[in-house]
Amino acid sequence: MPISVSASTSISRSRRRSRSALAIAVLGTLAVTAACSSSAAEKSGSGDPAAAGTVAKQAVALGTAADSQGPDPAVPGAKSGGTVTVLEQSDFSHLDPARVWSSANQTADLLLTRQLTSYQQVGNTTKLVGDLATDTGTSSDGKTWTYHLKDGLKYEDGSTITAQDVKYGIERTFQKELSGGPQYLQMWLTGKTDYSSTYSGPWGGQDLPQIETPDAKTIVFHLASVHADFPFALAMQAYSPLPKDKDTKSALDQHPFSSGPYKVDSHDVDKGMVLSRNAYWDPKTDPVRHAYPDGWTFEFGAQAVDINQRLIAANGPDKDAMTFKVTIGSDLAAQVNSSPDLKARLVNEVTPFSEFYNINTRRVTDPKVRQALLEAFPRAQTRQLLGGPVYGDFTNTILSPVTDGYQNYDLYNVPDTGDPEKAKALLATTSNPHPTIVYAYQDDTAWQQGAVAIQQALQKAGFNVVTKAISTKNYLDQTQKVDNQYDLYWGGWGPDWPSASSVIPPLFDGRQITDGGGNNSLLNDPAVNAEIDRIEAMTDLKAQDTAWAALDKKIMQEVPIIPWVDPRQVSLYGPGLGGVHTGFIGTCYPLDVYVK
């Protein structure tokens, strides 16, 4: 999933639909969200609120059928009852599962939907397990996948969840009217990036033959090619079940039909939403969700500073309040650091996202020049302008630590402050020791200051630097054009599931270069493309992981990006709550939360 910029000085990490295979476009508001691992220890800087430390990388394994049985293991000390208040700057743009891709929208749908597979988080261990399904699926060839539903699965009205409902829910993602969601299954089932040319959705009565439902509890997928990580893709909220007769089309976006532990009682768009228990949800069938609170009340529309001040004060209902995505910044770091009470109720973890600076490889064709850009780049200075260590942890790799197969390495061993002399020496060995570089940046205060720091650092190394400001509104449209006239520009990405197959192909497959796509460094190396094909054809996930890690390092030898930071989620919650932590989607996770 790409990362988008916002009008604030922070950056948003979220997901939305794109036009290219496995590529994801950008959506966003302020959100610095987290996963359960940290990047390698930083070479400089400190000062994170609560002094968060490096957390060991956590692989996500496929669970067994036994792991897939409910209920989810209890959270120590948790109890049922009470109401949680969630404070957010804006309403969820979509709740219809077919249109859900952003991390915030997915987090809300965790409370309202279930999928064939999902992630079980117990302590520091995360597994992919069967959710509606009895296990994570079976396949003999990586192309045909079979799932069986559990007994006792119910919707909010008490009706039974069927295999036909799962099929219909996936078929809806083909409808052009339901834009915004991921495209993985649509492309994998049809074998086409233009999947609507094969199947346009169920609203006209059409059937998708690639999904078979021989009975009410069996569903069989026939993929066009091998995808060993298919069970992970099924965990996305977009692929939730829906009975055909409950398809209210556009109205479903504000009031989805619940298969999860809660249901929507009311939704006043852009103002608030109230959830109550789904009385027919059976925890004995669910290995991934708790439903400790009796209800959830959402309030939308406040500014981030006001939300944080409410969480600090914790008055009245705000004692039992939290946020999914609003973060504190450097302005509040000193206050948090000086208060043991605030430190005790702080989420501070590294996200599954990575931020970097794209180098336009079509314009900067000499790998030595690209390496010189990396060596001269002032990573520490630019991070400081966006909040310092609280913003994120420095990284040197393409893959983030929460991605299976991740291996930590530092190919160039450059100080975080940059090494202009080393860069200058490298440029001296090229045909042009003083190349002109056009740096594009978002036109707001922090990024303007960052442009000055970057320009000065690169000039010390011998570059002639031309800076180009782009409005916040148009930044992504401009920098994601194939024919853009920039050499260096910020970008970011995060895995849709913990596999490099949702990171490296969209970022570096030259055949996926398209306006609005993910390959914004425009790298098109036939050897890289061929290796992507070889790895994707593997049926052994562990062998894939090893191969992706090797390809990560191979790609970085060509320097298509300057790795920068793995961002942090640093968020407060009220003292009346327990079980608040980050989750696999990259937000503050609601499924273990309880009112004390």
XYZ file of C-alpha atoms in Angstrom:
596
model
C 0.000 0.000 0.000
C 1.414 3.377 -0.842
C 1.615 6.265 1.561
C 0.058 9.626 0.909
C 0.840 13.102 2.026
C -1.611 15.322 3.817
C -2.009 19.009 4.396
C -0.447 18.611 7.812
C 3.220 18.045 8.485
C 2.579 14.390 9.137
C 2.012 11.717 6.585
C -0.734 9.215 6.113
C -0.316 5.517 5.447
C -3.312 3.902 3.848
C -4.538 1.801 0.977
C -6.761 2.388 -2.023
C -7.437 1.154 -5.510
C -4.954 1.467 -8.383
C -4.888 0.731 -12.066
C -1.869 -1.586 -12.230
C -1.431 -5.199 -11.253
C -0.685 -5.479 -7.562
C -0.113 -1.711 -7.487
C -1.925 0.379 -4.972
C -2.648 4.065 -5.205
C -2.765 6.516 -2.410
C -5.311 7.822 0.058
C -4.843 9.631 3.245
C -5.295 11.853 6.202
C -3.117 12.198 9.264
C -2.210 8.729 10.513
C 1.052 7.331 11.810
C 0.140 3.737 12.553
C 1.925 0.686 13.773
C 2.743 -2.987 13.639
C 4.378 -5.279 16.140
C 8.033 -4.996 15.089
C 10.730 -2.362 14.976
C 13.443 -1.589 12.498
C 17.096 -1.928 13.325
C 18.498 0.239 16.060
C 19.127 3.792 14.932
C 22.623 5.110 14.443
C 21.687 8.517 15.860
C 18.997 10.226 17.863
C 16.724 9.463 20.760
C 13.867 11.077 22.562
C 10.821 9.003 21.663
C 8.011 9.374 24.201
C 8.232 6.496 26.656
C 11.674 5.697 25.220
C 10.405 2.956 22.940
C 13.055 0.392 22.156
C 13.781 -1.866 19.250
C 11.441 -4.832 19.050
C 12.530 -8.104 17.472
C 11.122 -8.892 14.059
C 8.023 -11.042 14.258
C 7.268 -13.479 11.441
C 3.646 -14.310 10.685
C 3.152 -18.026 10.191
C 0.233 -20.035 8.831
C -1.723 -21.426 11.756
C -3.140 -24.929 11.984
C -6.739 -26.092 12.031
C -6.460 -26.265 15.816
C -5.298 -22.634 15.895
C -8.362 -21.752 13.824
C -10.824 -22.891 16.446
C -12.426 -20.301 18.717
C -12.520 -18.599 21.041
C -9.614 -16.214 20.829
C -7.388 -16.748 23.895
C -8.404 -14.338 26.647
C -6.490 -11.141 27.276
C -5.087 -11.288 30.830
C -7.083 -9.066 33.155
C -9.753 -8.250 30.594
C -13.430 -8.096 31.473
C -16.683 -7.501 29.620
C -18.866 -4.421 29.732
C -18.684 -0.683 29.249
C -18.503 1.540 26.191
C -15.376 2.659 24.351
C -15.258 6.120 22.775
C -13.185 6.481 19.598
C -12.042 9.979 18.630
C -11.103 10.605 15.007
C -10.519 13.644 12.835
C -12.788 12.388 10.078
C -15.427 9.757 9.414
C -14.532 6.505 7.700
C -14.667 7.091 3.959
C -16.060 3.589 3.377
C -17.531 0.796 5.491
C -18.873 -1.333 2.629
C -16.263 -4.127 2.650
C -15.942 -4.071 -1.145
C -14.737 -0.477 -0.928
C -12.522 -0.809 2.136
C -8.765 -0.508 1.694
C -7.482 2.302 3.877
C -6.038 1.231 7.203
C -8.578 3.318 9.124
C -11.533 1.827 7.238
C -10.191 -1.688 7.677
C -9.803 -1.137 11.405
C -13.451 -0.115 11.736
C -14.534 -3.146 9.696
C -12.635 -5.445 12.076
C -15.560 -4.870 14.438
C -18.225 -5.467 11.786
C -17.008 -8.159 9.396
C -15.358 -11.554 9.211
C -13.332 -13.180 6.423
C -12.281 -16.693 5.450
C -8.922 -16.071 7.126
C -7.626 -13.480 9.575
C -4.798 -12.754 11.997
C -4.681 -14.082 15.536
C -2.603 -11.868 17.812
C -1.712 -13.392 21.173
C 0.969 -11.490 23.050
C 3.885 -11.005 20.662
C 2.842 -13.829 18.350
C 0.764 -13.323 15.221
C -0.576 -16.167 13.066
C -2.816 -16.324 10.041
C -5.690 -18.656 10.943
C -9.029 -19.735 9.598
C -11.684 -17.193 10.584
C -14.923 -18.223 8.908
C -12.986 -21.143 7.463
C -11.894 -24.207 9.384
C -8.261 -23.598 8.375
C -6.147 -21.421 6.092
C -7.049 -23.445 3.003
C -5.723 -26.379 1.081
C -4.102 -26.475 -2.345
C -2.005 -29.000 -4.204
C -0.737 -26.621 -6.864
C -1.047 -23.061 -5.539
C -3.812 -22.332 -8.056
C -6.861 -24.240 -6.789
C -7.751 -23.437 -3.182
C -10.506 -25.093 -1.132
C -12.121 -23.818 2.062
C -14.802 -25.195 4.368
C -16.909 -23.005 6.636
C -17.344 -23.616 10.353
C -20.642 -24.433 12.014
C -22.564 -21.754 13.879
C -21.625 -18.697 11.774
C -24.335 -16.014 11.946
C -25.067 -12.499 10.709
C -26.571 -9.752 12.853
C -30.129 -10.958 12.056
C -29.381 -14.574 13.025
C -29.225 -15.906 9.460
C -26.458 -18.359 8.552
C -23.291 -17.321 6.731
C -22.912 -19.518 3.632
C -20.281 -20.226 1.025
C -22.552 -18.548 -1.525
C -22.418 -15.375 0.586
C -18.621 -15.464 0.553
C -18.681 -15.824 -3.223
C -21.174 -12.992 -3.620
C -19.125 -10.706 -1.377
C -16.069 -11.267 -3.579
C -18.090 -10.893 -6.768
C -19.208 -7.437 -5.605
C -15.588 -6.243 -5.683
C -15.772 -6.469 -9.495
C -18.534 -3.843 -9.682
C -17.143 -0.592 -11.068
C -19.633 1.306 -8.912
C -17.890 -0.056 -5.791
C -14.522 1.575 -6.360
C -11.813 2.003 -3.764
C -11.025 -1.562 -2.692
C -8.084 -3.858 -3.450
C -7.799 -5.747 -6.721
C -5.752 -8.802 -5.814
C -8.427 -11.509 -6.032
C -10.072 -9.917 -9.046
C -6.802 -10.081 -10.991
C -5.742 -13.466 -9.658
C -9.062 -15.093 -10.521
C -9.279 -13.685 -14.048
C -5.585 -13.470 -14.861
C -6.103 -9.921 -16.115
C -5.349 -6.455 -14.823
C -8.448 -5.357 -16.731
C -10.533 -7.913 -14.856
C -13.861 -6.233 -15.593
C -13.472 -7.256 -19.231
C -13.857 -10.856 -18.028
C -16.441 -10.298 -15.301
C -18.248 -7.073 -14.454
C -19.877 -8.047 -11.148
C -23.084 -9.707 -9.918
C -25.587 -6.839 -10.160
C -26.572 -7.814 -13.685
C -27.093 -11.433 -12.646
C -23.694 -12.632 -13.908
C -21.885 -15.523 -12.242
C -18.137 -15.755 -11.634
C -17.264 -19.333 -12.612
C -13.766 -19.176 -11.122
C -15.392 -19.486 -7.669
C -17.376 -22.679 -7.077
C -19.696 -23.399 -4.143
C -20.660 -27.083 -4.370
C -22.583 -26.764 -1.099
C -23.375 -24.174 1.572
C -20.126 -24.785 3.457
C -17.584 -25.366 0.676
C -15.932 -22.784 -1.542
C -13.324 -23.493 -4.228
C -11.180 -20.824 -5.922
C -9.577 -21.397 -9.315
C -6.741 -18.906 -9.799
C -5.221 -18.133 -13.176
C -1.688 -18.628 -11.810
C 0.145 -19.791 -8.703
C -0.205 -17.641 -5.580
C 1.219 -19.339 -2.510
C 0.190 -16.387 -0.346
C -3.463 -16.548 -1.400
C -4.574 -17.319 2.201
C -3.109 -13.979 3.314
C -4.930 -12.017 0.622
C -8.248 -13.522 1.750
C -7.823 -11.836 5.142
C -8.465 -8.402 3.650
C -11.781 -6.904 4.750
C -12.820 -6.369 1.124
C -13.390 -10.111 0.807
C -16.113 -10.386 3.454
C -19.374 -12.349 2.959
C -22.707 -10.744 2.120
C -26.089 -12.333 1.330
C -27.361 -11.207 -2.046
C -30.667 -10.054 -0.579
C -28.840 -7.801 1.887
C -26.954 -5.924 -0.813
C -28.259 -2.372 -0.394
C -25.644 -1.162 -2.888
C -24.554 2.410 -2.108
C -26.379 2.433 1.249
C -24.184 -0.431 2.496
C -21.261 1.985 2.636
C -22.655 3.736 5.696
C -24.516 0.825 7.284
C -22.888 -2.550 6.502
C -24.628 -5.837 7.286
C -22.607 -7.313 10.128
C -20.969 -10.719 10.256
C -18.681 -9.570 13.085
C -19.077 -9.066 16.821
C -20.738 -5.639 16.536
C -23.423 -4.023 14.383
C -24.204 -0.434 13.437
C -27.018 1.098 15.485
C -26.698 4.590 14.023
C -24.360 6.476 11.744
C -24.591 10.247 11.477
C -22.134 10.826 8.643
C -19.147 13.015 9.574
C -20.452 13.398 13.135
C -20.673 10.061 14.892
C -21.455 6.354 14.854
C -22.726 3.931 17.492
C -22.084 0.182 17.530
C -23.674 -2.459 19.769
C -23.140 -6.173 20.137
C -24.192 -8.573 17.411
C -26.117 -10.986 19.638
C -25.656 -13.804 17.113
C -21.871 -13.597 16.927
C -20.486 -16.671 18.658
C -16.990 -16.314 20.139
C -16.662 -20.099 20.052
C -16.340 -19.809 16.257
C -13.943 -16.864 16.275
C -10.209 -17.285 17.016
C -9.247 -13.661 16.308
C -11.805 -11.311 17.923
C -12.822 -10.399 21.413
C -15.928 -8.326 22.095
C -15.275 -7.147 25.625
C -17.031 -3.746 25.439
C -20.818 -3.647 25.223
C -20.568 -0.922 22.609
C -18.460 1.589 20.714
C -19.205 5.283 20.242
C -17.338 7.164 17.513
C -16.932 10.935 17.399
C -15.709 12.592 14.197
C -14.605 16.088 13.266
C -12.130 17.321 15.892
C -8.615 18.459 15.141
C -5.723 16.197 16.154
C -4.523 18.640 18.824
C -7.984 18.713 20.402
C -8.253 14.930 20.364
C -4.881 14.590 22.048
C -5.780 17.169 24.691
C -8.986 15.272 25.450
C -7.046 12.025 25.792
C -4.536 13.719 28.094
C -7.253 15.216 30.312
C -9.333 11.989 30.261
C -12.440 13.675 31.671
C -15.817 11.933 31.810
C -16.322 9.460 28.927
C -12.854 10.340 27.635
C -11.449 8.195 30.433
C -12.536 5.254 28.257
C -11.478 6.829 24.941
C -8.909 5.974 22.297
C -8.072 6.739 18.693
C -7.358 4.373 15.829
C -4.911 6.633 14.022
C -4.378 10.104 15.530
C -0.806 10.481 16.745
C 1.019 12.828 19.045
C 3.870 14.837 17.612
C 7.006 16.528 18.774
C 4.894 19.323 20.273
C 3.581 16.943 22.939
C 6.659 14.747 23.373
C 8.047 16.766 26.295
C 4.728 16.711 28.135
C 4.381 12.962 27.677
C 7.981 12.297 28.695
C 7.517 14.257 31.902
C 4.370 12.386 32.970
C 4.519 8.750 34.167
C 0.732 8.610 33.831
C 0.833 9.524 30.147
C 3.750 7.202 29.452
C 1.739 4.359 30.965
C -1.048 4.848 28.431
C 0.926 5.343 25.279
C 1.111 3.181 22.174
C 4.555 3.603 20.629
C 5.506 1.055 18.002
C 6.942 0.898 14.517
C 4.433 0.620 11.687
C 4.410 -1.870 8.806
C 5.072 1.030 6.459
C 8.345 2.321 5.073
C 9.114 5.785 3.751
C 11.808 6.524 1.206
C 12.836 8.943 -1.505
C 12.316 7.763 -5.066
C 15.116 8.344 -7.564
C 13.783 8.629 -11.118
C 15.919 5.964 -12.794
C 14.812 7.068 -16.267
C 16.357 10.486 -15.670
C 19.184 9.567 -13.299
C 20.540 6.650 -15.298
C 24.005 6.249 -13.737
C 23.883 4.005 -10.629
C 26.945 5.830 -9.270
C 25.052 9.135 -9.318
C 22.120 7.482 -7.575
C 24.466 6.051 -4.948
C 25.977 9.496 -4.443
C 22.479 10.877 -3.812
C 21.967 8.212 -1.147
C 25.337 8.937 0.472
C 24.801 12.703 0.582
C 21.183 12.605 1.697
C 20.490 14.207 5.136
C 18.174 11.582 6.635
C 18.527 12.745 10.216
C 17.960 16.410 9.385
C 14.806 15.756 7.384
C 13.383 13.462 10.052
C 14.015 16.078 12.714
C 11.884 18.578 10.789
C 8.961 16.134 10.919
C 9.173 15.389 14.625
C 12.486 13.639 15.191
C 12.713 10.080 16.581
C 9.002 10.111 17.409
C 8.358 10.182 13.669
C 10.066 6.867 12.880
C 13.137 4.636 12.947
C 15.794 4.834 10.247
C 15.857 1.964 7.775
C 18.288 0.814 5.078
C 16.179 -1.821 3.343
C 13.180 -2.025 1.027
C 11.226 -4.505 3.150
C 10.018 -3.472 6.579
C 10.707 -5.619 9.653
C 7.077 -6.802 9.764
C 7.396 -8.482 6.361
C 8.080 -12.215 6.331
C 11.563 -12.849 4.952
C 12.890 -9.458 6.083
C 16.639 -9.395 6.577
C 18.386 -6.413 8.081
C 21.394 -5.118 6.169
C 23.120 -1.816 5.436
C 24.630 -1.978 1.968
C 26.301 1.437 2.000
C 26.956 2.182 5.714
C 26.263 5.891 5.396
C 25.792 7.997 8.554
C 22.216 9.145 9.088
C 23.471 12.711 8.718
C 24.877 11.889 5.268
C 28.464 11.841 3.989
C 28.871 14.576 1.347
C 32.615 14.000 0.988
C 32.125 10.322 0.162
C 29.388 11.284 -2.295
C 31.634 13.929 -3.882
C 34.405 11.377 -4.359
C 31.998 8.999 -6.044
C 30.694 11.731 -8.374
C 34.289 12.492 -9.367
C 34.463 9.027 -10.958
C 31.480 9.731 -13.230
C 31.222 11.561 -16.542
C 29.557 14.525 -14.815
C 30.816 15.370 -11.312
C 28.244 18.162 -10.927
C 24.916 16.732 -12.158
C 21.718 18.762 -11.898
C 19.022 17.176 -9.713
C 15.412 18.335 -9.662
C 13.925 17.720 -6.200
C 10.110 17.842 -5.888
C 8.429 18.311 -2.527
C 5.068 18.948 -0.920
C 4.445 22.655 -0.532
C 3.860 23.032 3.183
C 6.029 24.367 5.984
C 7.826 21.234 7.164
C 8.509 19.961 3.669
C 9.684 23.419 2.568
C 12.207 23.338 5.380
C 13.166 19.821 4.391
C 13.780 20.961 0.826
C 16.267 23.551 2.086
C 18.127 20.922 4.138
C 18.200 18.485 1.216
C 19.345 21.149 -1.234
C 22.182 22.258 1.034
C 23.345 18.704 1.733
C 23.367 17.665 -1.919
C 25.132 20.866 -2.978
C 27.933 20.076 -0.517
C 28.463 16.861 -2.459
C 28.665 18.686 -5.787
C 25.108 18.390 -7.066
C 23.328 21.339 -8.648
C 19.899 21.188 -7.023
C 16.712 22.675 -8.429
C 13.745 22.525 -6.038
C 10.162 22.278 -7.261
C 7.246 22.832 -4.866
C 4.019 20.939 -5.650
C 0.710 21.621 -3.926
C -0.417 19.056 -1.398
C -3.479 18.327 -3.499
C -1.476 17.561 -6.640
C 1.719 16.111 -5.172
C 0.916 12.457 -5.755
C -0.689 13.005 -9.144
C 2.458 14.791 -10.298
C 5.122 12.515 -8.820
C 3.299 9.345 -9.894
C 3.297 10.300 -13.569
C 5.508 8.152 -15.748
C 6.726 11.226 -17.643
C 7.322 13.381 -14.555
C 10.191 15.853 -14.799
C 11.641 15.252 -11.345
C 14.708 13.327 -10.241
C 14.073 12.907 -6.517
C 10.786 12.805 -4.584
C 9.352 11.322 -1.408
C 7.264 8.124 -1.404
C 6.277 5.238 0.806
C 4.723 1.787 0.962
C 3.518 -0.931 3.285
C 2.551 -4.568 2.761
C -1.114 -5.504 2.462
C -0.130 -8.721 4.161
C 3.223 -9.747 5.646
C 4.774 -10.915 2.375
C 7.171 -9.176 0.026
C 4.877 -10.176 -2.831
C 2.739 -7.176 -1.859
C 5.781 -4.882 -1.746
C 8.519 -5.654 -4.294
C 6.412 -6.351 -7.424
C 4.300 -3.189 -7.219
C 7.362 -1.066 -6.407
C 9.953 -2.466 -8.801
C 8.361 -4.606 -11.529
C 9.058 -2.632 -14.690
C 5.997 -4.099 -16.384
C 3.817 -2.402 -13.788
C 4.989 1.115 -14.577
C 1.877 3.206 -15.095
C 0.530 6.596 -14.147
C -0.719 6.343 -10.585
C 1.053 3.028 -10.014
C 3.498 2.015 -7.335
C 6.729 1.859 -9.358
C 7.558 5.538 -8.943
C 11.313 5.074 -9.312
C 10.455 3.766 -12.795
C 12.931 0.904 -12.453
C 12.636 -1.525 -15.359
C 15.376 -4.115 -15.091
C 14.687 -7.311 -17.078
C 16.681 -9.333 -14.548
C 14.566 -7.994 -11.675
C 11.359 -8.635 -13.623
C 12.413 -12.203 -14.369
C 13.317 -12.845 -10.742
C 9.917 -11.543 -9.630
C 8.263 -14.065 -11.971
C 10.467 -16.879 -10.685
C 9.704 -16.114 -7.050
C 5.966 -15.661 -7.572
C 5.774 -19.109 -9.196
C 7.099 -20.770 -6.036
C 4.636 -22.770 -3.976
C 6.819 -22.827 -0.826
C 6.283 -19.650 1.219
C 9.528 -20.007 3.179
C 11.524 -20.418 -0.017
C 9.725 -17.350 -1.369
C 10.661 -15.343 1.718
C 14.346 -16.189 1.302
C 14.268 -15.300 -2.376
C 12.480 -11.980 -1.783
C 15.096 -10.989 0.808
C 17.882 -11.666 -1.672
C 16.052 -9.641 -4.321
C 15.653 -6.761 -1.852
C 19.450 -6.505 -1.640
C 19.919 -6.965 -5.391
C 17.535 -4.111 -6.146
C 19.251 -1.815 -3.642
C 22.525 -2.375 -5.510
C 20.883 -0.345 -8.281
C 19.800 2.402 -5.818
C 16.295 3.155 -7.139
C 15.340 4.639 -3.752
C 16.943 6.226 -0.719
C 15.546 4.287 2.281
C 14.527 6.675 5.051
C 12.296 5.642 7.989
C 9.921 3.001 9.269
C 7.292 5.365 10.778
C 6.008 5.036 14.318
C 2.522 4.988 15.757
C 2.644 7.120 18.887
C -0.874 7.479 20.280
C -2.502 8.084 23.646
C -5.534 6.330 25.116
C -7.635 6.861 28.220
C -6.669 5.404 31.624
C -9.939 3.468 31.794
C -8.950 1.155 28.940
C -6.781 -1.930 28.761
C -5.629 -4.131 25.897
C -4.739 -1.229 23.599
C -1.882 -1.971 21.205
C -1.107 -1.885 17.520
C -2.302 -4.464 15.022
C -1.522 -6.147 11.735
C -3.348 -3.483 9.705
C -1.132 -0.775 11.147
C -3.457 1.079 13.527
C -4.368 0.968 17.206
C -6.032 -2.426 17.363
C -9.597 -2.612 18.766
C -10.133 -6.349 19.146
C -8.352 -6.757 22.506
C -9.592 -3.512 24.062
C -11.595 -3.637 27.285
C -12.976 -1.169 29.806
C -11.336 -1.633 33.194
